[in-house]
Amino acid sequence: MHDFHYVAGDLYCEGVPIASLVKKFGTPLYVYSQRTLTGHFQKLDAALAPLDHLICYSVKANSNLAVLRALSNLGSGFDIVSEGELRRVIAAGGSPKKCAFAGVGKTEAEIEFALRRGIYSFNVESEPELERINRVAGRLKKAAPVAVRVNPNVAAGTHAKITTGTYENKFGIAFELVEDVYARASRLKNLRLRGLQMHIGSQLTEVKPFESAVRKVVPLAEKLAAKYPFEFFSIGGGLGIVYQPALASGGADWWQTPKAKDILTPAKYAATLVPLLKSLHLRILIEPGRFIAGNAGILVTRVEYVKRTGRKNFVIVDAAMNDLIRPAFYDSYHEIVPLRRRNGPIVASDVVGPICESGDYFAKNRPLPKVGEGECLALMSAGAYGFVMASNYNTRALAAEVLIHGNKSAVVRDRQSLPEIWKDEKLPAWLK
Ligand code: LLP
């Protein structure tokens, strides 16, 4: 599942002790395991081998250039949502020809840039967008490859803020309307109807919602493929990962050994979906982000203070919601383990950051080994939607990022310096 483990009581990433990284690079520090990252890609790739398929890694999950390069080296395509992400892919050596461009708000400039670079497909989310792409393509004398994103209206059973496939959401075109939309799109001269796309949500931990959506949409894809020169069907991303170990027994590596039945493995996912997709004879695209990057990264933080009030044990750390916003934003769970394993007493603790908001926490009433000032903790499963969602709130610098490869480590993003935070700000003439 991942390459973070204890060796003689010290937490390692692959062959490197995390404590040595803290010494060199300080905290808060994101640490990524290349082997975990590429291992996840390869497992999924192998599970989908019976299909003509392309994994389009969802860049939004972790867009560090080194991450993109490692995946591009394995032949990955990319799911992008902005010109910025496309430029990143190109900067990392990835191919625009393997990029699918999603998102409800693509601007004219973004569409033009993507068309000039020759992306694989626009995943279109509305009719006005189809018209806009057609217009821009006409101006550039190009045929724009498009796929409509169908909203299958199935409940994904995940967090409300990351559910996308129901009619309550802003995404895609309602299932019942899609055929008519293609009929109208086929009359727009500068579009090439290349496929169909869907995505129902993120962090799905069961195969059932995927299965329901695929069962619902495959007949539509078949029908459309008979009429238009379709090449692909994209089933989106959303494969969930294990954040919360099922065996919270306090055993040796309990955070690493969740019950097998709770994990949505690529094998389980493929065993259900491949038979449903095979008969389509289309190329199948899949857009995983979290599954590839989530458990490949941790956020390392140092304990600044331990504050005991009458009721609570607050462990105040040097990372905050600006570094990893998921607990504050989604109430999400991240496992927290000390860099140096200890067997002493377990204390129910609130792990909190220094930001001036009560929402700035990583865990509440979490049973944790007793830790003291200066010790370091790892927030697990922070490789996806971690650094990418960081901000400068409270004028805090963005953390550094390190990539591990066997016994080697490399800084893949320098810690931001404080003056960099306000370097683009200016005083107006009247205040000078
Ligand atoms: N494809 C589309 C069209 C998407 O909107 C997304 C994610 C993905 C693929 C990748 O989903 P994944 O495989 O990573 O689940 N910030 C939230 C997650 C937001 C997901 C947005 N869309 C979090 O931290 O949980």
CSV table of C-alpha atoms and ligand atoms in Angstrom, one decimal:
chain,number,residue,atom,x,y,z
A,1,MET,CA,0.0,0.0,0.0
A,2,HIS,CA,2.8,2.4,0.8
A,3,ASP,CA,6.5,2.7,1.6
A,4,PHE,CA,6.4,4.4,5.0
A,5,HIS,CA,7.4,2.0,7.7
A,6,TYR,CA,9.2,1.8,11.0
A,7,VAL,CA,12.8,0.4,11.1
A,8,ALA,CA,14.0,-0.2,14.6
A,9,GLY,CA,11.5,2.3,15.9
A,10,ASP,CA,12.2,5.1,13.4
A,11,LEU,CA,9.8,6.1,10.6
A,12,TYR,CA,11.3,5.6,7.2
A,13,CYS,CA,10.2,6.5,3.7
A,14,GLU,CA,11.6,3.8,1.5
A,15,GLY,CA,15.3,3.6,2.6
A,16,VAL,CA,15.5,7.1,4.2
A,17,PRO,CA,14.8,7.9,7.9
A,18,ILE,CA,12.4,10.8,8.0
A,19,ALA,CA,14.3,12.3,11.0
A,20,SER,CA,17.3,12.8,8.7
A,21,LEU,CA,15.1,14.8,6.3
A,22,VAL,CA,13.8,16.9,9.1
A,23,LYS,CA,17.3,17.7,10.1
A,24,LYS,CA,18.2,18.8,6.6
A,25,PHE,CA,15.1,20.5,5.4
A,26,GLY,CA,13.1,21.5,8.5
A,27,THR,CA,9.4,21.3,9.0
A,28,PRO,CA,6.6,21.4,8.0
A,29,LEU,CA,7.8,19.1,5.2
A,30,TYR,CA,6.0,17.1,2.6
A,31,VAL,CA,7.7,13.8,1.9
A,32,TYR,CA,6.7,11.7,-1.1
A,33,SER,CA,7.6,8.1,-1.9
A,34,GLN,CA,8.3,7.6,-5.6
A,35,ARG,CA,8.0,3.8,-5.3
A,36,THR,CA,4.5,4.2,-3.8
A,37,LEU,CA,3.5,6.6,-6.4
A,38,THR,CA,4.7,4.5,-9.3
A,39,GLY,CA,3.6,1.3,-7.7
A,40,HIS,CA,0.0,2.5,-7.5
A,41,PHE,CA,0.1,3.5,-11.2
A,42,GLN,CA,1.5,0.2,-12.2
A,43,LYS,CA,-1.1,-1.8,-10.1
A,44,LEU,CA,-3.9,0.0,-11.7
A,45,ASP,CA,-2.4,-0.3,-15.1
A,46,ALA,CA,-2.0,-4.0,-14.7
A,47,ALA,CA,-5.6,-4.4,-13.4
A,48,LEU,CA,-6.9,-2.6,-16.5
A,49,ALA,CA,-4.6,-4.6,-18.9
A,50,PRO,CA,-7.5,-6.5,-20.5
A,51,LEU,CA,-8.8,-3.2,-21.8
A,52,ASP,CA,-7.3,-0.8,-24.3
A,53,HIS,CA,-6.9,2.0,-21.7
A,54,LEU,CA,-5.1,5.1,-20.7
A,55,ILE,CA,-4.6,6.3,-17.1
A,56,CYS,CA,-4.9,10.0,-17.1
A,57,TYR,CA,-3.5,11.0,-13.7
A,58,SER,CA,-5.6,13.8,-12.1
A,59,VAL,CA,-3.0,16.6,-11.8
A,60,LYS,CA,-5.1,18.5,-9.2
A,61,ALA,CA,-4.3,15.8,-6.6
A,62,ASN,CA,-0.6,16.6,-6.6
A,63,SER,CA,0.9,18.6,-9.3
A,64,ASN,CA,4.5,18.8,-8.3
A,65,LEU,CA,6.7,18.6,-11.5
A,66,ALA,CA,8.6,15.6,-10.1
A,67,VAL,CA,5.4,13.7,-9.5
A,68,LEU,CA,4.2,14.5,-13.0
A,69,ARG,CA,7.6,13.5,-14.5
A,70,ALA,CA,7.7,10.2,-12.6
A,71,LEU,CA,4.2,9.3,-13.9
A,72,SER,CA,4.8,10.6,-17.4
A,73,ASN,CA,7.9,8.3,-17.6
A,74,LEU,CA,5.5,5.4,-17.0
A,75,GLY,CA,3.3,6.5,-19.9
A,76,SER,CA,0.7,8.3,-17.9
A,77,GLY,CA,-1.7,10.7,-19.5
A,78,PHE,CA,-3.2,13.6,-17.5
A,79,ASP,CA,-6.6,14.9,-16.4
A,80,ILE,CA,-6.2,18.7,-16.3
A,81,VAL,CA,-8.5,21.5,-15.3
A,82,SER,CA,-6.7,24.7,-16.2
A,83,GLU,CA,-4.1,26.2,-18.5
A,84,GLY,CA,-1.8,26.2,-15.5
A,85,GLU,CA,-2.1,22.4,-15.1
A,86,LEU,CA,-1.5,21.9,-18.9
A,87,ARG,CA,1.6,24.1,-18.7
A,88,ARG,CA,2.8,22.1,-15.7
A,89,VAL,CA,2.4,18.8,-17.6
A,90,ILE,CA,4.3,20.2,-20.5
A,91,ALA,CA,7.0,21.6,-18.1
A,92,ALA,CA,7.3,18.2,-16.6
A,93,GLY,CA,7.8,16.6,-20.0
A,94,GLY,CA,4.3,15.1,-20.3
A,95,SER,CA,2.5,15.0,-23.6
A,96,PRO,CA,-0.5,17.3,-24.3
A,97,LYS,CA,-1.7,14.5,-26.7
A,98,LYS,CA,-2.5,12.5,-23.6
A,99,CYS,CA,-4.3,15.3,-21.7
A,100,ALA,CA,-8.0,15.5,-21.1
A,101,PHE,CA,-9.2,18.9,-20.1
A,102,ALA,CA,-12.1,19.0,-17.6
A,103,GLY,CA,-13.9,21.7,-15.7
A,104,VAL,CA,-17.1,23.8,-15.9
A,105,GLY,CA,-15.4,27.1,-16.5
A,106,LYS,CA,-12.9,26.9,-19.3
A,107,THR,CA,-12.0,30.4,-20.6
A,108,GLU,CA,-11.5,31.3,-24.2
A,109,ALA,CA,-7.8,31.7,-23.6
A,110,GLU,CA,-7.6,28.3,-22.0
A,111,ILE,CA,-9.4,26.7,-24.8
A,112,GLU,CA,-7.2,28.4,-27.4
A,113,PHE,CA,-4.0,27.3,-25.6
A,114,ALA,CA,-5.2,23.7,-25.3
A,115,LEU,CA,-6.2,23.6,-28.9
A,116,ARG,CA,-2.8,24.9,-30.1
A,117,ARG,CA,-1.0,22.3,-28.0
A,118,GLY,CA,-3.2,19.5,-29.4
A,119,ILE,CA,-4.8,18.0,-26.3
A,120,TYR,CA,-6.5,14.6,-26.5
A,121,SER,CA,-10.0,15.9,-25.6
A,122,PHE,CA,-12.0,18.6,-23.9
A,123,ASN,CA,-14.4,17.0,-21.4
A,124,VAL,CA,-17.3,19.4,-22.0
A,125,GLU,CA,-19.7,20.3,-19.2
A,126,SER,CA,-22.4,22.4,-20.9
A,127,GLU,CA,-23.8,23.5,-24.2
A,128,PRO,CA,-22.5,27.0,-24.1
A,129,GLU,CA,-19.1,25.5,-23.6
A,130,LEU,CA,-19.5,23.3,-26.7
A,131,GLU,CA,-20.4,26.4,-28.7
A,132,ARG,CA,-17.4,28.3,-27.3
A,133,ILE,CA,-15.0,25.5,-28.2
A,134,ASN,CA,-16.5,25.3,-31.7
A,135,ARG,CA,-16.1,29.1,-32.1
A,136,VAL,CA,-12.4,29.1,-30.9
A,137,ALA,CA,-11.6,26.1,-33.0
A,138,GLY,CA,-13.1,27.8,-36.1
A,139,ARG,CA,-11.0,30.8,-35.5
A,140,LEU,CA,-7.9,28.7,-35.3
A,141,LYS,CA,-9.0,26.5,-38.2
A,142,LYS,CA,-8.8,23.4,-36.1
A,143,ALA,CA,-11.1,20.5,-35.3
A,144,ALA,CA,-11.6,20.4,-31.5
A,145,PRO,CA,-11.7,16.9,-30.0
A,146,VAL,CA,-14.6,16.8,-27.5
A,147,ALA,CA,-16.4,14.4,-25.1
A,148,VAL,CA,-19.5,15.4,-23.2
A,149,ARG,CA,-19.4,14.8,-19.5
A,150,VAL,CA,-22.5,12.9,-18.7
A,151,ASN,CA,-24.0,13.3,-15.2
A,152,PRO,CA,-25.4,9.9,-14.5
A,153,ASN,CA,-27.3,11.1,-11.4
A,154,VAL,CA,-26.1,8.3,-9.1
A,155,ALA,CA,-25.2,8.9,-5.4
A,156,ALA,CA,-21.5,8.3,-4.8
A,157,GLY,CA,-22.0,7.8,-1.1
A,158,THR,CA,-19.0,10.1,-0.3
A,159,HIS,CA,-18.5,13.5,1.3
A,160,ALA,CA,-21.0,16.1,0.0
A,161,LYS,CA,-18.2,18.5,-1.0
A,162,ILE,CA,-16.7,15.9,-3.3
A,163,THR,CA,-19.8,14.3,-4.8
A,164,THR,CA,-20.2,15.3,-8.4
A,165,GLY,CA,-22.5,12.9,-10.2
A,166,THR,CA,-25.9,13.9,-9.1
A,167,TYR,CA,-28.2,16.6,-10.4
A,168,GLU,CA,-27.5,18.7,-7.3
A,169,ASN,CA,-24.0,19.3,-8.6
A,170,LYS,CA,-22.8,21.8,-11.2
A,171,PHE,CA,-21.0,19.1,-13.2
A,172,GLY,CA,-21.8,17.5,-16.6
A,173,ILE,CA,-24.9,17.3,-18.6
A,174,ALA,CA,-27.9,15.4,-17.3
A,175,PHE,CA,-28.1,11.8,-18.6
A,176,GLU,CA,-31.5,12.3,-20.3
A,177,LEU,CA,-30.2,15.2,-22.3
A,178,VAL,CA,-26.9,13.9,-23.6
A,179,GLU,CA,-28.2,12.3,-26.8
A,180,ASP,CA,-29.8,15.6,-27.9
A,181,VAL,CA,-26.7,17.5,-27.0
A,182,TYR,CA,-24.6,15.2,-29.2
A,183,ALA,CA,-27.1,15.6,-32.0
A,184,ARG,CA,-26.7,19.4,-31.8
A,185,ALA,CA,-23.0,19.2,-31.3
A,186,SER,CA,-22.7,17.1,-34.5
A,187,ARG,CA,-23.9,20.1,-36.4
A,188,LEU,CA,-21.1,22.3,-35.1
A,189,LYS,CA,-18.5,22.2,-37.8
A,190,ASN,CA,-15.3,22.5,-35.8
A,191,LEU,CA,-15.9,19.8,-33.3
A,192,ARG,CA,-14.8,16.2,-33.5
A,193,LEU,CA,-17.0,14.1,-31.2
A,194,ARG,CA,-14.3,11.9,-29.8
A,195,GLY,CA,-15.9,10.2,-26.8
A,196,LEU,CA,-18.0,10.3,-23.7
A,197,GLN,CA,-16.9,11.0,-20.1
A,198,MET,CA,-18.2,10.7,-16.6
A,199,HIS,CA,-17.0,11.2,-13.0
A,200,ILE,CA,-19.3,10.6,-10.0
A,201,GLY,CA,-17.2,11.7,-7.1
A,202,SER,CA,-14.0,11.3,-5.1
A,203,GLN,CA,-12.9,9.0,-2.3
A,204,LEU,CA,-15.3,6.2,-3.1
A,205,THR,CA,-14.5,3.2,-1.0
A,206,GLU,CA,-16.9,0.8,-2.6
A,207,VAL,CA,-17.2,-0.4,-6.1
A,208,LYS,CA,-21.0,-0.3,-6.1
A,209,PRO,CA,-21.5,3.3,-7.2
A,210,PHE,CA,-19.0,2.9,-10.0
A,211,GLU,CA,-20.8,-0.2,-11.1
A,212,SER,CA,-24.2,1.5,-11.0
A,213,ALA,CA,-22.9,4.5,-13.0
A,214,VAL,CA,-21.1,2.3,-15.6
A,215,ARG,CA,-24.1,0.0,-16.0
A,216,LYS,CA,-26.2,3.1,-16.6
A,217,VAL,CA,-23.9,4.9,-19.0
A,218,VAL,CA,-22.5,2.0,-21.1
A,219,PRO,CA,-25.7,1.6,-23.2
A,220,LEU,CA,-25.6,5.3,-23.9
A,221,ALA,CA,-22.0,5.1,-24.9
A,222,GLU,CA,-22.8,2.2,-27.2
A,223,LYS,CA,-25.6,4.1,-28.8
A,224,LEU,CA,-23.5,7.2,-29.3
A,225,ALA,CA,-20.5,5.3,-30.6
A,226,ALA,CA,-22.7,3.8,-33.3
A,227,LYS,CA,-23.6,7.3,-34.6
A,228,TYR,CA,-20.4,9.2,-34.1
A,229,PRO,CA,-16.7,8.4,-34.6
A,230,PHE,CA,-16.1,7.7,-30.9
A,231,GLU,CA,-12.7,6.5,-29.7
A,232,PHE,CA,-13.0,6.6,-25.9
A,233,PHE,CA,-15.1,6.4,-22.8
A,234,SER,CA,-13.7,8.0,-19.7
A,235,ILE,CA,-15.0,6.6,-16.4
A,236,GLY,CA,-13.4,9.4,-14.4
A,237,GLY,CA,-11.5,9.1,-11.1
A,238,GLY,CA,-12.6,8.6,-7.6
A,239,LEU,CA,-11.0,5.4,-6.3
A,240,GLY,CA,-10.8,5.9,-2.6
A,241,ILE,CA,-7.9,5.1,-0.3
A,242,VAL,CA,-7.6,4.0,3.3
A,243,TYR,CA,-7.2,6.9,5.6
A,244,GLN,CA,-8.4,5.3,8.8
A,245,PRO,CA,-7.0,2.0,9.8
A,246,ALA,CA,-9.7,-0.5,10.7
A,247,LEU,CA,-7.4,-2.1,13.3
A,248,ALA,CA,-6.9,0.8,15.7
A,249,SER,CA,-5.6,-1.7,18.3
A,250,GLY,CA,-2.4,0.0,19.1
A,251,GLY,CA,-0.5,-2.9,17.6
A,252,ALA,CA,2.9,-2.5,16.0
A,253,ASP,CA,2.0,-1.2,12.6
A,254,TRP,CA,-1.7,-1.0,13.0
A,255,TRP,CA,-1.9,2.1,10.9
A,256,GLN,CA,-0.4,0.1,8.0
A,257,THR,CA,-2.6,-2.9,8.2
A,258,PRO,CA,-6.3,-2.1,7.6
A,259,LYS,CA,-8.7,-5.0,7.1
A,260,ALA,CA,-8.3,-6.2,3.6
A,261,LYS,CA,-12.0,-6.2,3.0
A,262,ASP,CA,-12.2,-2.4,3.6
A,263,ILE,CA,-9.9,-1.6,0.7
A,264,LEU,CA,-11.1,-0.9,-2.8
A,265,THR,CA,-8.2,-2.5,-4.6
A,266,PRO,CA,-7.5,-2.0,-8.3
A,267,ALA,CA,-8.2,-5.8,-8.6
A,268,LYS,CA,-11.7,-5.5,-7.1
A,269,TYR,CA,-12.4,-2.4,-9.1
A,270,ALA,CA,-11.3,-4.0,-12.4
A,271,ALA,CA,-13.0,-7.4,-11.6
A,272,THR,CA,-16.3,-5.6,-11.6
A,273,LEU,CA,-15.8,-2.9,-14.2
A,274,VAL,CA,-13.7,-4.6,-16.9
A,275,PRO,CA,-16.4,-7.1,-18.0
A,276,LEU,CA,-18.9,-4.2,-18.3
A,277,LEU,CA,-16.5,-2.1,-20.3
A,278,LYS,CA,-15.0,-4.7,-22.6
A,279,SER,CA,-17.9,-5.0,-24.9
A,280,LEU,CA,-17.8,-1.3,-25.8
A,281,HIS,CA,-14.6,-1.8,-27.8
A,282,LEU,CA,-13.6,1.7,-27.0
A,283,ARG,CA,-10.5,3.0,-25.4
A,284,ILE,CA,-11.2,3.4,-21.7
A,285,LEU,CA,-9.8,6.4,-19.9
A,286,ILE,CA,-9.6,6.6,-16.1
A,287,GLU,CA,-8.7,9.7,-14.1
A,288,PRO,CA,-7.3,8.7,-10.7
A,289,GLY,CA,-5.7,11.3,-8.5
A,290,ARG,CA,-6.0,10.3,-4.9
A,291,PHE,CA,-5.5,6.6,-5.5
A,292,ILE,CA,-2.1,7.3,-7.0
A,293,ALA,CA,-0.8,10.1,-4.8
A,294,GLY,CA,-2.7,9.9,-1.6
A,295,ASN,CA,-0.8,7.3,0.4
A,296,ALA,CA,2.4,8.3,-1.4
A,297,GLY,CA,2.9,11.3,0.8
A,298,ILE,CA,3.1,12.5,4.4
A,299,LEU,CA,3.3,15.9,6.0
A,300,VAL,CA,5.9,16.0,8.8
A,301,THR,CA,5.5,18.5,11.5
A,302,ARG,CA,7.2,19.4,14.8
A,303,VAL,CA,5.5,19.7,18.2
A,304,GLU,CA,5.9,23.3,19.4
A,305,TYR,CA,4.0,23.0,22.6
A,306,VAL,CA,2.0,20.6,24.6
A,307,LYS,CA,-0.8,22.6,26.4
A,308,ARG,CA,-2.8,20.8,29.0
A,309,THR,CA,-6.0,22.6,30.0
A,310,GLY,CA,-8.4,21.2,32.5
A,311,ARG,CA,-10.2,19.2,29.8
A,312,LYS,CA,-7.9,18.8,27.0
A,313,ASN,CA,-4.4,17.8,25.9
A,314,PHE,CA,-3.5,20.1,23.0
A,315,VAL,CA,-0.5,19.1,20.9
A,316,ILE,CA,0.4,22.4,19.1
A,317,VAL,CA,2.4,21.7,15.9
A,318,ASP,CA,4.1,23.8,13.4
A,319,ALA,CA,2.0,22.7,10.5
A,320,ALA,CA,-1.5,24.2,10.1
A,321,MET,CA,-4.6,24.3,8.0
A,322,ASN,CA,-2.8,26.4,5.4
A,323,ASP,CA,-0.5,23.4,4.8
A,324,LEU,CA,-3.1,20.7,4.9
A,325,ILE,CA,-6.7,21.9,4.8
A,326,ARG,CA,-8.5,18.6,4.6
A,327,PRO,CA,-9.4,18.1,8.3
A,328,ALA,CA,-10.6,21.7,8.5
A,329,PHE,CA,-12.5,21.6,5.3
A,330,TYR,CA,-13.9,18.1,5.1
A,331,ASP,CA,-13.5,16.9,8.7
A,332,SER,CA,-11.3,14.3,7.2
A,333,TYR,CA,-9.2,11.9,9.1
A,334,HIS,CA,-5.4,11.6,8.7
A,335,GLU,CA,-3.5,9.1,10.7
A,336,ILE,CA,-0.9,10.7,12.9
A,337,VAL,CA,2.2,8.8,14.0
A,338,PRO,CA,5.4,9.9,15.8
A,339,LEU,CA,8.6,9.7,13.8
A,340,ARG,CA,10.1,7.8,16.8
A,341,ARG,CA,7.8,5.0,17.8
A,342,ARG,CA,7.2,4.7,21.5
A,343,ASN,CA,5.2,2.3,23.7
A,344,GLY,CA,4.4,4.6,26.6
A,345,PRO,CA,1.0,5.9,27.7
A,346,ILE,CA,-1.7,6.8,25.1
A,347,VAL,CA,-3.3,10.3,25.6
A,348,ALA,CA,-6.4,11.6,23.9
A,349,SER,CA,-5.1,14.7,22.2
A,350,ASP,CA,-6.2,17.5,20.0
A,351,VAL,CA,-3.5,18.1,17.4
A,352,VAL,CA,-3.8,21.7,16.3
A,353,GLY,CA,-1.9,24.2,14.2
A,354,PRO,CA,-0.9,27.8,15.2
A,355,ILE,CA,-3.5,29.5,13.0
A,356,CYS,CA,-6.0,31.8,14.7
A,357,GLU,CA,-9.1,29.7,14.0
A,358,SER,CA,-10.7,26.9,15.9
A,359,GLY,CA,-11.0,25.0,12.6
A,360,ASP,CA,-7.2,24.7,12.5
A,361,TYR,CA,-6.9,21.2,13.7
A,362,PHE,CA,-5.6,17.9,12.4
A,363,ALA,CA,-7.3,15.6,15.0
A,364,LYS,CA,-9.6,15.8,17.9
A,365,ASN,CA,-9.5,13.5,20.9
A,366,ARG,CA,-7.1,11.3,19.1
A,367,PRO,CA,-5.5,8.5,21.1
A,368,LEU,CA,-1.8,9.3,20.6
A,369,PRO,CA,1.4,8.3,22.3
A,370,LYS,CA,2.5,11.0,24.7
A,371,VAL,CA,4.8,13.4,22.8
A,372,GLY,CA,6.8,16.4,23.9
A,373,GLU,CA,8.1,19.6,22.6
A,374,GLY,CA,10.5,19.2,19.7
A,375,GLU,CA,9.3,15.8,18.7
A,376,CYS,CA,8.0,15.2,15.2
A,377,LEU,CA,4.8,13.7,13.9
A,378,ALA,CA,3.8,12.4,10.5
A,379,LEU,CA,0.4,13.2,9.1
A,380,MET,CA,-0.2,10.2,6.9
A,381,SER,CA,-1.9,10.0,3.5
A,382,ALA,CA,-1.2,13.6,2.7
A,383,GLY,CA,0.1,13.0,-0.8
A,384,ALA,CA,-3.1,14.0,-2.6
A,385,TYR,CA,-5.0,17.3,-2.0
A,386,GLY,CA,-2.3,18.3,0.5
A,387,PHE,CA,0.3,20.7,-0.8
A,388,VAL,CA,-1.8,21.6,-3.8
A,389,MET,CA,-4.5,23.1,-1.5
A,390,ALA,CA,-2.0,25.0,0.6
A,391,SER,CA,-2.2,28.7,1.0
A,392,ASN,CA,-0.3,31.6,2.6
A,393,TYR,CA,-3.0,32.2,5.2
A,394,ASN,CA,-1.6,33.9,8.3
A,395,THR,CA,1.4,34.8,6.1
A,396,ARG,CA,2.9,31.4,6.5
A,397,ALA,CA,5.3,30.2,3.9
A,398,LEU,CA,4.5,27.2,1.7
A,399,ALA,CA,6.2,24.0,3.0
A,400,ALA,CA,9.1,22.3,1.2
A,401,GLU,CA,8.5,19.1,-0.7
A,402,VAL,CA,10.9,16.2,-0.9
A,403,LEU,CA,10.8,13.1,-3.1
A,404,ILE,CA,12.4,9.8,-2.0
A,405,HIS,CA,13.7,7.2,-4.4
A,406,GLY,CA,15.2,4.2,-2.6
A,407,ASN,CA,18.0,5.7,-0.5
A,408,LYS,CA,18.0,9.0,-2.3
A,409,SER,CA,16.2,12.1,-1.4
A,410,ALA,CA,15.7,15.4,-3.4
A,411,VAL,CA,14.0,18.6,-2.7
A,412,VAL,CA,11.4,18.9,-5.4
A,413,ARG,CA,10.1,22.3,-4.1
A,414,ASP,CA,12.1,24.7,-1.9
A,415,ARG,CA,10.5,26.1,1.1
A,416,GLN,CA,9.0,29.4,0.2
A,417,SER,CA,10.9,32.4,1.7
A,418,LEU,CA,8.8,34.9,3.6
A,419,PRO,CA,9.5,37.9,1.4
A,420,GLU,CA,8.3,35.8,-1.6
A,421,ILE,CA,4.8,35.8,-0.1
A,422,TRP,CA,4.3,39.6,-0.6
A,423,LYS,CA,6.7,40.1,-3.5
A,424,ASP,CA,3.9,40.9,-5.9
A,425,GLU,CA,2.1,43.3,-3.6
A,426,LYS,CA,2.5,47.1,-4.2
A,427,LEU,CA,1.8,50.3,-2.4
A,428,PRO,CA,-0.4,52.7,-4.4
A,429,ALA,CA,1.1,56.1,-5.2
A,430,TRP,CA,-1.1,57.9,-2.6
A,431,LEU,CA,0.3,55.8,0.2
A,432,LYS,CA,3.9,56.2,-0.6
B,1,LLP,N1,-11.8,13.5,-12.6
B,1,LLP,C1,-12.5,14.6,-12.3
B,1,LLP,C2,-13.4,15.1,-13.4
B,1,LLP,C3,-12.5,15.1,-11.1
B,1,LLP,O1,-13.3,16.2,-10.8
B,1,LLP,C4,-11.6,14.6,-10.1
B,1,LLP,C5,-11.5,15.2,-8.7
B,1,LLP,C6,-10.8,13.5,-10.4
B,1,LLP,C7,-10.9,13.0,-11.7
B,1,LLP,C8,-9.9,12.9,-9.5
B,1,LLP,O2,-10.5,12.3,-8.4
B,1,LLP,P1,-9.8,11.3,-7.4
B,1,LLP,O3,-9.4,10.1,-8.2
B,1,LLP,O4,-8.6,12.0,-6.9
B,1,LLP,O5,-10.8,11.0,-6.4
B,1,LLP,N2,-10.0,18.1,-2.5
B,1,LLP,C9,-10.8,17.0,-2.2
B,1,LLP,C10,-11.0,16.1,-3.5
B,1,LLP,C11,-11.6,16.9,-4.7
B,1,LLP,C12,-11.7,16.1,-5.9
B,1,LLP,C13,-12.1,16.9,-7.1
B,1,LLP,N3,-12.2,16.2,-8.3
B,1,LLP,C14,-10.2,16.2,-1.1
B,1,LLP,O6,-9.2,16.6,-0.5
B,1,LLP,O7,-10.8,15.1,-0.7
